[in-house]
Amino acid sequence: TFNYVNPSDSDLTLTLNMVAKNEQGSPATAGMFTLNQSEVTVPAHGSSELKVTFDPSFGTVGDYTSVVTATSSDNKTIKTTIGATKKIPSVDLTLHAIDRNGNPTSSEVFVVNLDTGANKAYYTNGGTGGYKTIELPKGRYSVMGTVYTYDEAGFRVKNHTLAGEPDVELTANKTITLDAQLGKEVKVATPKKSESIGYKFGYHQTFRDGKFV
């Protein structure tokens, strides 16, 4: 919504015209933008409200602008620009990390769109309850991460747990809990006495179409 203000002592009648375009400058699909009236009378020392409605069921994904031109009886014009964006249909995915003691914790979660290959790492934090909400396009995903369990002082990571859902269809808002309590301990033994100086932790996943991460 927007308003026209008339500071004069006489009513002011304005004729309204709207032109909407996409980011390439081509006309927007008919019905994408609608103006609630084609003419408005603004009372003296008053204001009138106008409404522009954007309907994302029309058109393609992208940015749009709509310019409303108001013309008075003496051919003076006022232009008002309104912007809108049509996004890819998306959902909210909430990640929730729990350590091996049942407490909220930090984690690193690798989210892969199995339809497009797009991927990104996200992080939860124990200070925010172990939650992280992200917006993702609808689709099929791999949501796998490393959950950290810290020592009693909360400074040193005692162990790392792989958790998540390797293949999940996101069609509505969803919460995925990465619960380290469900993890099984992996032990390494050597035939001779040895000393651990480091390790590498990860996973290999092959998908239905033969691709892998």
PDB file of C-alpha atoms in Angstrom:
ATOM      1  CA  THR A   1       0.000   0.000   0.000  1.00  0.00           C
ATOM      2  CA  PHE A   2       0.995   3.622  -0.458  1.00  0.00           C
ATOM      3  CA  ASN A   3      -0.644   7.005   0.054  1.00  0.00           C
ATOM      4  CA  TYR A   4      -1.210  10.201  -1.900  1.00  0.00           C
ATOM      5  CA  VAL A   5      -1.207  13.333   0.275  1.00  0.00           C
ATOM      6  CA  ASN A   6      -2.962  16.555  -0.712  1.00  0.00           C
ATOM      7  CA  PRO A   7      -1.803  19.656   1.206  1.00  0.00           C
ATOM      8  CA  SER A   8      -3.916  22.049  -0.890  1.00  0.00           C
ATOM      9  CA  ASP A   9      -7.291  23.620  -0.071  1.00  0.00           C
ATOM     10  CA  SER A  10      -9.099  21.757  -2.873  1.00  0.00           C
ATOM     11  CA  ASP A  11      -9.839  18.108  -3.559  1.00  0.00           C
ATOM     12  CA  LEU A  12      -7.470  16.526  -6.065  1.00  0.00           C
ATOM     13  CA  THR A  13      -8.543  13.877  -8.569  1.00  0.00           C
ATOM     14  CA  LEU A  14      -5.833  11.619  -9.989  1.00  0.00           C
ATOM     15  CA  THR A  15      -6.037   9.216 -12.922  1.00  0.00           C
ATOM     16  CA  LEU A  16      -3.919   6.120 -12.298  1.00  0.00           C
ATOM     17  CA  ASN A  17      -2.000   3.927 -14.725  1.00  0.00           C
ATOM     18  CA  MET A  18       0.269   1.013 -13.855  1.00  0.00           C
ATOM     19  CA  VAL A  19       3.062  -0.602 -15.893  1.00  0.00           C
ATOM     20  CA  ALA A  20       4.841  -3.702 -14.558  1.00  0.00           C
ATOM     21  CA  LYS A  21       8.071  -5.198 -15.937  1.00  0.00           C
ATOM     22  CA  ASN A  22      10.456  -8.028 -15.177  1.00  0.00           C
ATOM     23  CA  GLU A  23      14.185  -7.607 -14.526  1.00  0.00           C
ATOM     24  CA  GLN A  24      14.909  -7.782 -18.277  1.00  0.00           C
ATOM     25  CA  GLY A  25      12.558  -4.864 -18.884  1.00  0.00           C
ATOM     26  CA  SER A  26       9.861  -6.919 -20.594  1.00  0.00           C
ATOM     27  CA  PRO A  27       6.206  -6.563 -19.569  1.00  0.00           C
ATOM     28  CA  ALA A  28       5.196  -8.698 -16.598  1.00  0.00           C
ATOM     29  CA  THR A  29       2.621 -11.427 -17.124  1.00  0.00           C
ATOM     30  CA  ALA A  30      -0.928 -10.085 -17.058  1.00  0.00           C
ATOM     31  CA  GLY A  31      -2.485 -10.520 -13.623  1.00  0.00           C
ATOM     32  CA  MET A  32       0.803 -10.518 -11.756  1.00  0.00           C
ATOM     33  CA  PHE A  33       0.194  -6.964 -10.471  1.00  0.00           C
ATOM     34  CA  THR A  34      -3.232  -5.421  -9.877  1.00  0.00           C
ATOM     35  CA  LEU A  35      -4.131  -1.898  -8.796  1.00  0.00           C
ATOM     36  CA  ASN A  36      -7.260  -1.606  -6.682  1.00  0.00           C
ATOM     37  CA  GLN A  37      -8.590   1.457  -8.535  1.00  0.00           C
ATOM     38  CA  SER A  38      -7.950   3.468 -11.690  1.00  0.00           C
ATOM     39  CA  GLU A  39      -8.887   6.852 -10.249  1.00  0.00           C
ATOM     40  CA  VAL A  40      -8.713   8.400  -6.805  1.00  0.00           C
ATOM     41  CA  THR A  41      -9.859  11.664  -5.273  1.00  0.00           C
ATOM     42  CA  VAL A  42      -7.581  12.935  -2.528  1.00  0.00           C
ATOM     43  CA  PRO A  43      -9.452  15.275  -0.146  1.00  0.00           C
ATOM     44  CA  ALA A  44      -8.089  18.716   0.672  1.00  0.00           C
ATOM     45  CA  HIS A  45      -5.522  18.516   3.470  1.00  0.00           C
ATOM     46  CA  GLY A  46      -5.992  14.782   3.513  1.00  0.00           C
ATOM     47  CA  SER A  47      -4.669  11.540   2.050  1.00  0.00           C
ATOM     48  CA  SER A  48      -5.895   8.484   0.143  1.00  0.00           C
ATOM     49  CA  GLU A  49      -4.531   4.948   0.294  1.00  0.00           C
ATOM     50  CA  LEU A  50      -3.894   2.831  -2.791  1.00  0.00           C
ATOM     51  CA  LYS A  51      -3.143  -0.873  -2.917  1.00  0.00           C
ATOM     52  CA  VAL A  52      -1.069  -2.848  -5.399  1.00  0.00           C
ATOM     53  CA  THR A  53      -1.368  -6.642  -5.167  1.00  0.00           C
ATOM     54  CA  PHE A  54       1.389  -8.982  -6.362  1.00  0.00           C
ATOM     55  CA  ASP A  55       0.325 -12.525  -7.296  1.00  0.00           C
ATOM     56  CA  PRO A  56       3.347 -14.876  -7.567  1.00  0.00           C
ATOM     57  CA  SER A  57       1.243 -17.602  -9.170  1.00  0.00           C
ATOM     58  CA  PHE A  58       1.807 -15.700 -12.437  1.00  0.00           C
ATOM     59  CA  GLY A  59       5.118 -15.262 -14.238  1.00  0.00           C
ATOM     60  CA  THR A  60       8.527 -16.811 -13.779  1.00  0.00           C
ATOM     61  CA  VAL A  61      11.074 -16.617 -10.972  1.00  0.00           C
ATOM     62  CA  GLY A  62      12.802 -13.227 -10.762  1.00  0.00           C
ATOM     63  CA  ASP A  63      12.584  -9.582  -9.699  1.00  0.00           C
ATOM     64  CA  TYR A  64       9.788  -7.298 -10.853  1.00  0.00           C
ATOM     65  CA  THR A  65       8.950  -3.602 -10.682  1.00  0.00           C
ATOM     66  CA  SER A  66       5.602  -1.902 -11.028  1.00  0.00           C
ATOM     67  CA  VAL A  67       5.349   1.848 -11.689  1.00  0.00           C
ATOM     68  CA  VAL A  68       2.078   3.596 -10.870  1.00  0.00           C
ATOM     69  CA  THR A  69       1.692   6.941 -12.610  1.00  0.00           C
ATOM     70  CA  ALA A  70      -0.851   9.364 -11.171  1.00  0.00           C
ATOM     71  CA  THR A  71      -1.924  12.206 -13.477  1.00  0.00           C
ATOM     72  CA  SER A  72      -3.842  15.267 -12.290  1.00  0.00           C
ATOM     73  CA  SER A  73      -6.327  17.310 -14.337  1.00  0.00           C
ATOM     74  CA  ASP A  74      -3.585  19.813 -15.181  1.00  0.00           C
ATOM     75  CA  ASN A  75      -1.332  16.975 -16.487  1.00  0.00           C
ATOM     76  CA  LYS A  76       1.069  16.927 -13.565  1.00  0.00           C
ATOM     77  CA  THR A  77       2.315  13.432 -12.784  1.00  0.00           C
ATOM     78  CA  ILE A  78       3.590  11.515  -9.784  1.00  0.00           C
ATOM     79  CA  LYS A  79       5.331   8.155 -10.224  1.00  0.00           C
ATOM     80  CA  THR A  80       5.444   5.479  -7.503  1.00  0.00           C
ATOM     81  CA  THR A  81       7.686   2.419  -7.947  1.00  0.00           C
ATOM     82  CA  ILE A  82       6.926  -0.879  -6.230  1.00  0.00           C
ATOM     83  CA  GLY A  83       9.222  -3.899  -6.275  1.00  0.00           C
ATOM     84  CA  ALA A  84       8.456  -7.595  -5.820  1.00  0.00           C
ATOM     85  CA  THR A  85      10.332 -10.879  -6.146  1.00  0.00           C
ATOM     86  CA  LYS A  86       9.047 -14.277  -7.150  1.00  0.00           C
ATOM     87  CA  LYS A  87      11.239 -16.910  -5.536  1.00  0.00           C
ATOM     88  CA  ILE A  88      11.691 -20.604  -6.140  1.00  0.00           C
ATOM     89  CA  PRO A  89       9.155 -22.475  -3.951  1.00  0.00           C
ATOM     90  CA  SER A  90      11.017 -22.977  -0.685  1.00  0.00           C
ATOM     91  CA  VAL A  91      10.669 -24.564   2.739  1.00  0.00           C
ATOM     92  CA  ASP A  92      12.295 -24.029   6.128  1.00  0.00           C
ATOM     93  CA  LEU A  93      14.639 -26.781   7.289  1.00  0.00           C
ATOM     94  CA  THR A  94      15.486 -26.677  10.992  1.00  0.00           C
ATOM     95  CA  LEU A  95      18.620 -28.490  12.119  1.00  0.00           C
ATOM     96  CA  HIS A  96      18.827 -29.614  15.752  1.00  0.00           C
ATOM     97  CA  ALA A  97      22.084 -31.031  17.137  1.00  0.00           C
ATOM     98  CA  ILE A  98      22.271 -33.079  20.355  1.00  0.00           C
ATOM     99  CA  ASP A  99      25.554 -34.361  21.805  1.00  0.00           C
ATOM    100  CA  ARG A 100      26.211 -37.805  23.302  1.00  0.00           C
ATOM    101  CA  ASN A 101      25.125 -36.544  26.720  1.00  0.00           C
ATOM    102  CA  GLY A 102      21.729 -35.374  25.443  1.00  0.00           C
ATOM    103  CA  ASN A 103      22.615 -31.685  25.460  1.00  0.00           C
ATOM    104  CA  PRO A 104      22.244 -29.141  22.632  1.00  0.00           C
ATOM    105  CA  THR A 105      25.557 -28.644  20.907  1.00  0.00           C
ATOM    106  CA  SER A 106      27.402 -27.279  17.914  1.00  0.00           C
ATOM    107  CA  SER A 107      27.705 -29.153  14.654  1.00  0.00           C
ATOM    108  CA  GLU A 108      28.732 -28.788  11.023  1.00  0.00           C
ATOM    109  CA  VAL A 109      26.053 -29.979   8.606  1.00  0.00           C
ATOM    110  CA  PHE A 110      26.636 -30.511   4.900  1.00  0.00           C
ATOM    111  CA  VAL A 111      23.412 -30.024   2.901  1.00  0.00           C
ATOM    112  CA  VAL A 112      23.412 -31.274  -0.702  1.00  0.00           C
ATOM    113  CA  ASN A 113      20.571 -30.770  -3.166  1.00  0.00           C
ATOM    114  CA  LEU A 114      20.433 -34.156  -4.885  1.00  0.00           C
ATOM    115  CA  ASP A 115      18.483 -32.713  -7.820  1.00  0.00           C
ATOM    116  CA  THR A 116      20.874 -29.884  -8.705  1.00  0.00           C
ATOM    117  CA  GLY A 117      24.118 -30.709  -6.892  1.00  0.00           C
ATOM    118  CA  ALA A 118      24.088 -27.365  -5.043  1.00  0.00           C
ATOM    119  CA  ASN A 119      25.645 -27.743  -1.602  1.00  0.00           C
ATOM    120  CA  LYS A 120      26.584 -25.705   1.448  1.00  0.00           C
ATOM    121  CA  ALA A 121      27.784 -26.223   5.010  1.00  0.00           C
ATOM    122  CA  TYR A 122      25.674 -24.923   7.899  1.00  0.00           C
ATOM    123  CA  TYR A 123      26.515 -24.682  11.592  1.00  0.00           C
ATOM    124  CA  THR A 124      24.497 -25.101  14.776  1.00  0.00           C
ATOM    125  CA  ASN A 125      25.521 -23.675  18.132  1.00  0.00           C
ATOM    126  CA  GLY A 126      24.879 -25.030  21.608  1.00  0.00           C
ATOM    127  CA  GLY A 127      24.300 -21.493  22.840  1.00  0.00           C
ATOM    128  CA  THR A 128      21.204 -21.226  20.656  1.00  0.00           C
ATOM    129  CA  GLY A 129      19.823 -24.577  21.785  1.00  0.00           C
ATOM    130  CA  GLY A 130      21.583 -26.448  18.998  1.00  0.00           C
ATOM    131  CA  TYR A 131      19.102 -25.113  16.438  1.00  0.00           C
ATOM    132  CA  LYS A 132      19.667 -23.592  13.002  1.00  0.00           C
ATOM    133  CA  THR A 133      16.870 -22.810  10.525  1.00  0.00           C
ATOM    134  CA  ILE A 134      17.650 -22.395   6.842  1.00  0.00           C
ATOM    135  CA  GLU A 135      15.509 -21.728   3.771  1.00  0.00           C
ATOM    136  CA  LEU A 136      15.895 -24.215   0.911  1.00  0.00           C
ATOM    137  CA  PRO A 137      14.183 -24.763  -2.440  1.00  0.00           C
ATOM    138  CA  LYS A 138      11.849 -27.747  -2.387  1.00  0.00           C
ATOM    139  CA  GLY A 139      13.597 -30.920  -3.494  1.00  0.00           C
ATOM    140  CA  ARG A 140      15.542 -34.006  -2.485  1.00  0.00           C
ATOM    141  CA  TYR A 141      18.490 -33.533  -0.144  1.00  0.00           C
ATOM    142  CA  SER A 142      21.285 -35.216   1.721  1.00  0.00           C
ATOM    143  CA  VAL A 143      21.556 -33.685   5.203  1.00  0.00           C
ATOM    144  CA  MET A 144      24.574 -35.161   6.979  1.00  0.00           C
ATOM    145  CA  GLY A 145      26.756 -33.594   9.617  1.00  0.00           C
ATOM    146  CA  THR A 146      29.312 -33.914  12.367  1.00  0.00           C
ATOM    147  CA  VAL A 147      27.987 -33.434  15.892  1.00  0.00           C
ATOM    148  CA  TYR A 148      30.479 -32.356  18.544  1.00  0.00           C
ATOM    149  CA  THR A 149      30.502 -33.570  22.152  1.00  0.00           C
ATOM    150  CA  TYR A 150      32.680 -31.406  24.407  1.00  0.00           C
ATOM    151  CA  ASP A 151      34.418 -32.068  27.697  1.00  0.00           C
ATOM    152  CA  GLU A 152      32.876 -30.873  30.976  1.00  0.00           C
ATOM    153  CA  ALA A 153      34.618 -27.512  30.648  1.00  0.00           C
ATOM    154  CA  GLY A 154      33.062 -27.072  27.213  1.00  0.00           C
ATOM    155  CA  PHE A 155      36.369 -26.279  25.480  1.00  0.00           C
ATOM    156  CA  ARG A 156      37.727 -29.510  24.027  1.00  0.00           C
ATOM    157  CA  VAL A 157      35.856 -31.791  21.660  1.00  0.00           C
ATOM    158  CA  LYS A 158      35.863 -35.283  23.156  1.00  0.00           C
ATOM    159  CA  ASN A 159      34.345 -37.025  20.155  1.00  0.00           C
ATOM    160  CA  HIS A 160      32.717 -36.505  16.778  1.00  0.00           C
ATOM    161  CA  THR A 161      29.520 -38.253  15.676  1.00  0.00           C
ATOM    162  CA  LEU A 162      28.216 -38.585  12.133  1.00  0.00           C
ATOM    163  CA  ALA A 163      24.440 -38.080  12.010  1.00  0.00           C
ATOM    164  CA  GLY A 164      21.630 -36.923   9.748  1.00  0.00           C
ATOM    165  CA  GLU A 165      19.460 -38.121   6.877  1.00  0.00           C
ATOM    166  CA  PRO A 166      21.257 -39.110   3.660  1.00  0.00           C
ATOM    167  CA  ASP A 167      18.185 -38.906   1.421  1.00  0.00           C
ATOM    168  CA  VAL A 168      15.158 -36.808   2.367  1.00  0.00           C
ATOM    169  CA  GLU A 169      12.421 -35.168   0.279  1.00  0.00           C
ATOM    170  CA  LEU A 170      11.659 -31.615   1.436  1.00  0.00           C
ATOM    171  CA  THR A 171       8.146 -30.615   0.395  1.00  0.00           C
ATOM    172  CA  ALA A 172       7.151 -28.762   3.589  1.00  0.00           C
ATOM    173  CA  ASN A 173       8.828 -27.251   6.645  1.00  0.00           C
ATOM    174  CA  LYS A 174      10.784 -29.926   8.482  1.00  0.00           C
ATOM    175  CA  THR A 175      13.061 -30.430  11.501  1.00  0.00           C
ATOM    176  CA  ILE A 176      15.939 -32.892  11.317  1.00  0.00           C
ATOM    177  CA  THR A 177      17.527 -33.870  14.609  1.00  0.00           C
ATOM    178  CA  LEU A 178      21.157 -34.947  14.527  1.00  0.00           C
ATOM    179  CA  ASP A 179      21.307 -36.995  17.736  1.00  0.00           C
ATOM    180  CA  ALA A 180      24.796 -38.145  18.676  1.00  0.00           C
ATOM    181  CA  GLN A 181      23.303 -40.476  21.299  1.00  0.00           C
ATOM    182  CA  LEU A 182      22.261 -42.781  18.450  1.00  0.00           C
ATOM    183  CA  GLY A 183      25.802 -43.060  17.126  1.00  0.00           C
ATOM    184  CA  LYS A 184      27.896 -46.186  17.565  1.00  0.00           C
ATOM    185  CA  GLU A 185      31.488 -45.864  18.720  1.00  0.00           C
ATOM    186  CA  VAL A 186      34.185 -46.710  16.185  1.00  0.00           C
ATOM    187  CA  LYS A 187      37.411 -48.101  17.630  1.00  0.00           C
ATOM    188  CA  VAL A 188      40.743 -48.518  15.893  1.00  0.00           C
ATOM    189  CA  ALA A 189      43.230 -51.220  16.891  1.00  0.00           C
ATOM    190  CA  THR A 190      46.727 -51.862  15.557  1.00  0.00           C
ATOM    191  CA  PRO A 191      48.675 -55.135  15.721  1.00  0.00           C
ATOM    192  CA  LYS A 192      51.588 -53.354  17.365  1.00  0.00           C
ATOM    193  CA  LYS A 193      51.711 -50.676  20.035  1.00  0.00           C
ATOM    194  CA  SER A 194      51.100 -47.269  18.447  1.00  0.00           C
ATOM    195  CA  GLU A 195      50.405 -43.666  19.328  1.00  0.00           C
ATOM    196  CA  SER A 196      47.591 -41.638  17.785  1.00  0.00           C
ATOM    197  CA  ILE A 197      48.658 -38.309  16.312  1.00  0.00           C
ATOM    198  CA  GLY A 198      45.514 -37.492  14.350  1.00  0.00           C
ATOM    199  CA  TYR A 199      42.653 -38.837  12.281  1.00  0.00           C
ATOM    200  CA  LYS A 200      40.369 -37.937   9.393  1.00  0.00           C
ATOM    201  CA  PHE A 201      36.609 -38.199   9.746  1.00  0.00           C
ATOM    202  CA  GLY A 202      34.183 -38.268   6.806  1.00  0.00           C
ATOM    203  CA  TYR A 203      31.783 -40.331   4.734  1.00  0.00           C
ATOM    204  CA  HIS A 204      31.155 -41.474   1.167  1.00  0.00           C
ATOM    205  CA  GLN A 205      27.612 -41.497  -0.173  1.00  0.00           C
ATOM    206  CA  THR A 206      26.424 -42.838  -3.529  1.00  0.00           C
ATOM    207  CA  PHE A 207      23.011 -41.667  -4.711  1.00  0.00           C
ATOM    208  CA  ARG A 208      20.336 -43.274  -6.856  1.00  0.00           C
ATOM    209  CA  ASP A 209      21.635 -41.627 -10.035  1.00  0.00           C
ATOM    210  CA  GLY A 210      25.189 -42.801  -9.416  1.00  0.00           C
ATOM    211  CA  LYS A 211      26.515 -39.473  -8.210  1.00  0.00           C
ATOM    212  CA  PHE A 212      28.350 -39.325  -4.893  1.00  0.00           C
ATOM    213  CA  VAL A 213      29.724 -36.988  -2.219  1.00  0.00           C
TER     214      VAL A 213
END
